[in-house]
């Protein structure tokens, strides 16, 4: 029979060993070949809403894609881990400054009201952050 003192020492040794193990790292967001953009024609995610699948690092031309969404979007949001730039033209050349900040990048959760830039988006370009 094992004495209680020996049993306590064995348990204490296991606890010390468990505490010395490194913590598991959090899993990074999955980075896919396409970025699922959520966009709506109305303010604050109202009106007609769409999932637009943009290939990573590719200009998504709203003017020429046949969906009829060019210059009709007012809410725009990329998923967590992605960032997008909006453009007035259909070729990702004339960047839209977001909410008068002078910046043209949108990150999650997105912008529910593009204010003076609503109905101005002709194209967008998205990428995974830090990729």
Short mmCIF file of C-alpha atoms in Angstrom, two decimals:
data_model
loop_
_atom_site.label_atom_id
_atom_site.label_comp_id
_atom_site.label_asym_id
_atom_site.label_seq_id
_atom_site.Cartn_x
_atom_site.Cartn_y
_atom_site.Cartn_z
CA UNK A 1 0.00 0.00 0.00
CA UNK A 2 1.29 3.44 -0.93
CA UNK A 3 1.44 5.99 1.84
CA UNK A 4 -0.53 9.21 1.47
CA UNK A 5 2.70 11.23 1.64
CA UNK A 6 4.15 9.38 -1.38
CA UNK A 7 0.87 9.79 -3.26
CA UNK A 8 0.82 13.53 -2.52
CA UNK A 9 4.40 13.89 -3.79
CA UNK A 10 3.54 12.02 -6.99
CA UNK A 11 0.52 14.25 -7.63
CA UNK A 12 2.57 17.37 -6.88
CA UNK A 13 5.19 16.22 -9.40
CA UNK A 14 2.51 15.77 -12.08
CA UNK A 15 1.08 19.23 -11.40
CA UNK A 16 4.54 20.83 -11.64
CA UNK A 17 5.18 19.03 -14.94
CA UNK A 18 1.81 20.14 -16.34
CA UNK A 19 2.46 23.75 -15.37
CA UNK A 20 5.85 23.67 -17.11
CA UNK A 21 4.35 22.69 -20.47
CA UNK A 22 4.02 25.54 -22.99
CA UNK A 23 0.51 26.80 -23.63
CA UNK A 24 -1.09 25.77 -26.90
CA UNK A 25 -0.98 28.53 -29.51
CA UNK A 26 -4.26 29.90 -30.83
CA UNK A 27 -5.02 28.78 -34.34
CA UNK A 28 -4.54 31.46 -36.99
CA UNK A 29 -7.58 32.38 -39.11
CA UNK A 30 -7.86 30.13 -42.13
CA UNK A 31 -6.60 31.88 -45.24
CA UNK A 32 -8.34 30.75 -48.39
CA UNK A 33 -7.93 31.53 -52.07
CA UNK A 34 -11.14 33.61 -52.07
CA UNK A 35 -12.29 36.26 -49.64
CA UNK A 36 -16.03 36.32 -48.85
CA UNK A 37 -17.14 39.96 -48.87
CA UNK A 38 -20.55 40.89 -47.46
CA UNK A 39 -22.03 43.97 -49.13
CA UNK A 40 -25.46 45.63 -49.12
CA UNK A 41 -27.17 48.33 -51.15
CA UNK A 42 -28.65 50.04 -48.06
CA UNK A 43 -27.13 51.71 -45.02
CA UNK A 44 -26.25 49.57 -42.02
CA UNK A 45 -26.53 46.25 -43.82
CA UNK A 46 -30.04 46.77 -45.23
CA UNK A 47 -31.46 46.63 -48.73
CA UNK A 48 -30.29 43.85 -51.02
CA UNK A 49 -27.26 42.06 -49.55
CA UNK A 50 -24.74 39.85 -51.33
CA UNK A 51 -21.77 37.59 -50.70
CA UNK A 52 -19.09 38.53 -53.21
CA UNK A 53 -16.23 36.05 -53.53
CA UNK A 54 -13.07 37.93 -54.45
CA UNK A 55 -9.97 35.96 -55.42
CA UNK A 56 -7.11 37.05 -53.13
CA UNK A 57 -5.02 39.91 -54.52
CA UNK A 58 -7.27 40.36 -57.56
CA UNK A 59 -9.24 43.42 -58.62
CA UNK A 60 -12.97 42.67 -58.40
CA UNK A 61 -14.59 44.77 -61.13
CA UNK A 62 -18.19 45.60 -60.21
CA UNK A 63 -18.62 47.58 -63.43
CA UNK A 64 -17.99 44.70 -65.80
CA UNK A 65 -19.09 41.60 -63.89
CA UNK A 66 -22.74 41.60 -64.95
CA UNK A 67 -24.20 41.58 -61.42
CA UNK A 68 -25.46 45.13 -61.67
CA UNK A 69 -23.88 46.16 -58.35
CA UNK A 70 -21.55 48.87 -59.64
CA UNK A 71 -22.18 52.17 -57.87
CA UNK A 72 -25.01 50.66 -55.77
CA UNK A 73 -23.29 49.50 -52.55
CA UNK A 74 -23.57 51.37 -49.25
CA UNK A 75 -22.35 48.74 -46.73
CA UNK A 76 -19.16 46.74 -47.21
CA UNK A 77 -17.44 44.22 -44.94
CA UNK A 78 -14.58 41.74 -45.30
CA UNK A 79 -14.18 38.73 -42.99
CA UNK A 80 -11.84 38.74 -39.99
CA UNK A 81 -8.22 38.67 -41.10
CA UNK A 82 -8.80 40.37 -44.45
CA UNK A 83 -8.55 43.98 -45.57
CA UNK A 84 -10.00 45.61 -48.68
CA UNK A 85 -9.55 48.80 -50.64
CA UNK A 86 -12.45 50.38 -52.52
CA UNK A 87 -12.13 52.20 -55.83
CA UNK A 88 -14.30 54.60 -57.82
CA UNK A 89 -13.39 53.08 -61.18
CA UNK A 90 -13.73 49.50 -62.41
CA UNK A 91 -9.97 48.85 -62.58
CA UNK A 92 -8.83 49.36 -58.95
CA UNK A 93 -6.92 52.56 -59.73
CA UNK A 94 -8.82 55.49 -58.15
CA UNK A 95 -8.98 54.71 -54.39
CA UNK A 96 -11.91 55.87 -52.28
CA UNK A 97 -10.92 57.48 -48.94
CA UNK A 98 -13.11 55.90 -46.27
CA UNK A 99 -15.17 58.24 -44.08
CA UNK A 100 -12.94 61.23 -44.74
CA UNK A 101 -10.05 59.54 -42.92
CA UNK A 102 -7.74 59.72 -45.90
CA UNK A 103 -7.37 55.93 -45.77
CA UNK A 104 -8.86 53.53 -48.29
CA UNK A 105 -8.62 50.26 -46.34
CA UNK A 106 -11.59 48.50 -44.74
CA UNK A 107 -11.21 45.67 -42.20
CA UNK A 108 -13.73 43.53 -40.32
CA UNK A 109 -16.46 44.24 -39.31
CA UNK A 110 -16.61 46.64 -42.25
CA UNK A 111 -18.41 49.92 -42.81
CA UNK A 112 -22.19 49.96 -42.53
CA UNK A 113 -22.58 53.42 -44.00
CA UNK A 114 -20.14 54.67 -46.60
CA UNK A 115 -21.67 58.16 -46.25
CA UNK A 116 -20.59 60.41 -49.11
CA UNK A 117 -18.96 57.43 -50.85
CA UNK A 118 -22.14 55.35 -50.94
CA UNK A 119 -23.05 54.26 -54.44
CA UNK A 120 -19.51 55.14 -55.59
CA UNK A 121 -17.79 51.72 -55.63
CA UNK A 122 -16.73 50.53 -59.07
CA UNK A 123 -14.22 47.91 -57.90
CA UNK A 124 -12.41 46.56 -54.85
CA UNK A 125 -9.20 44.71 -54.04
CA UNK A 126 -8.82 42.44 -51.00
CA UNK A 127 -6.02 40.52 -49.37
CA UNK A 128 -5.42 38.61 -46.17
CA UNK A 129 -3.70 40.82 -43.61
CA UNK A 130 -0.05 39.94 -42.92
CA UNK A 131 0.07 37.39 -45.71
#
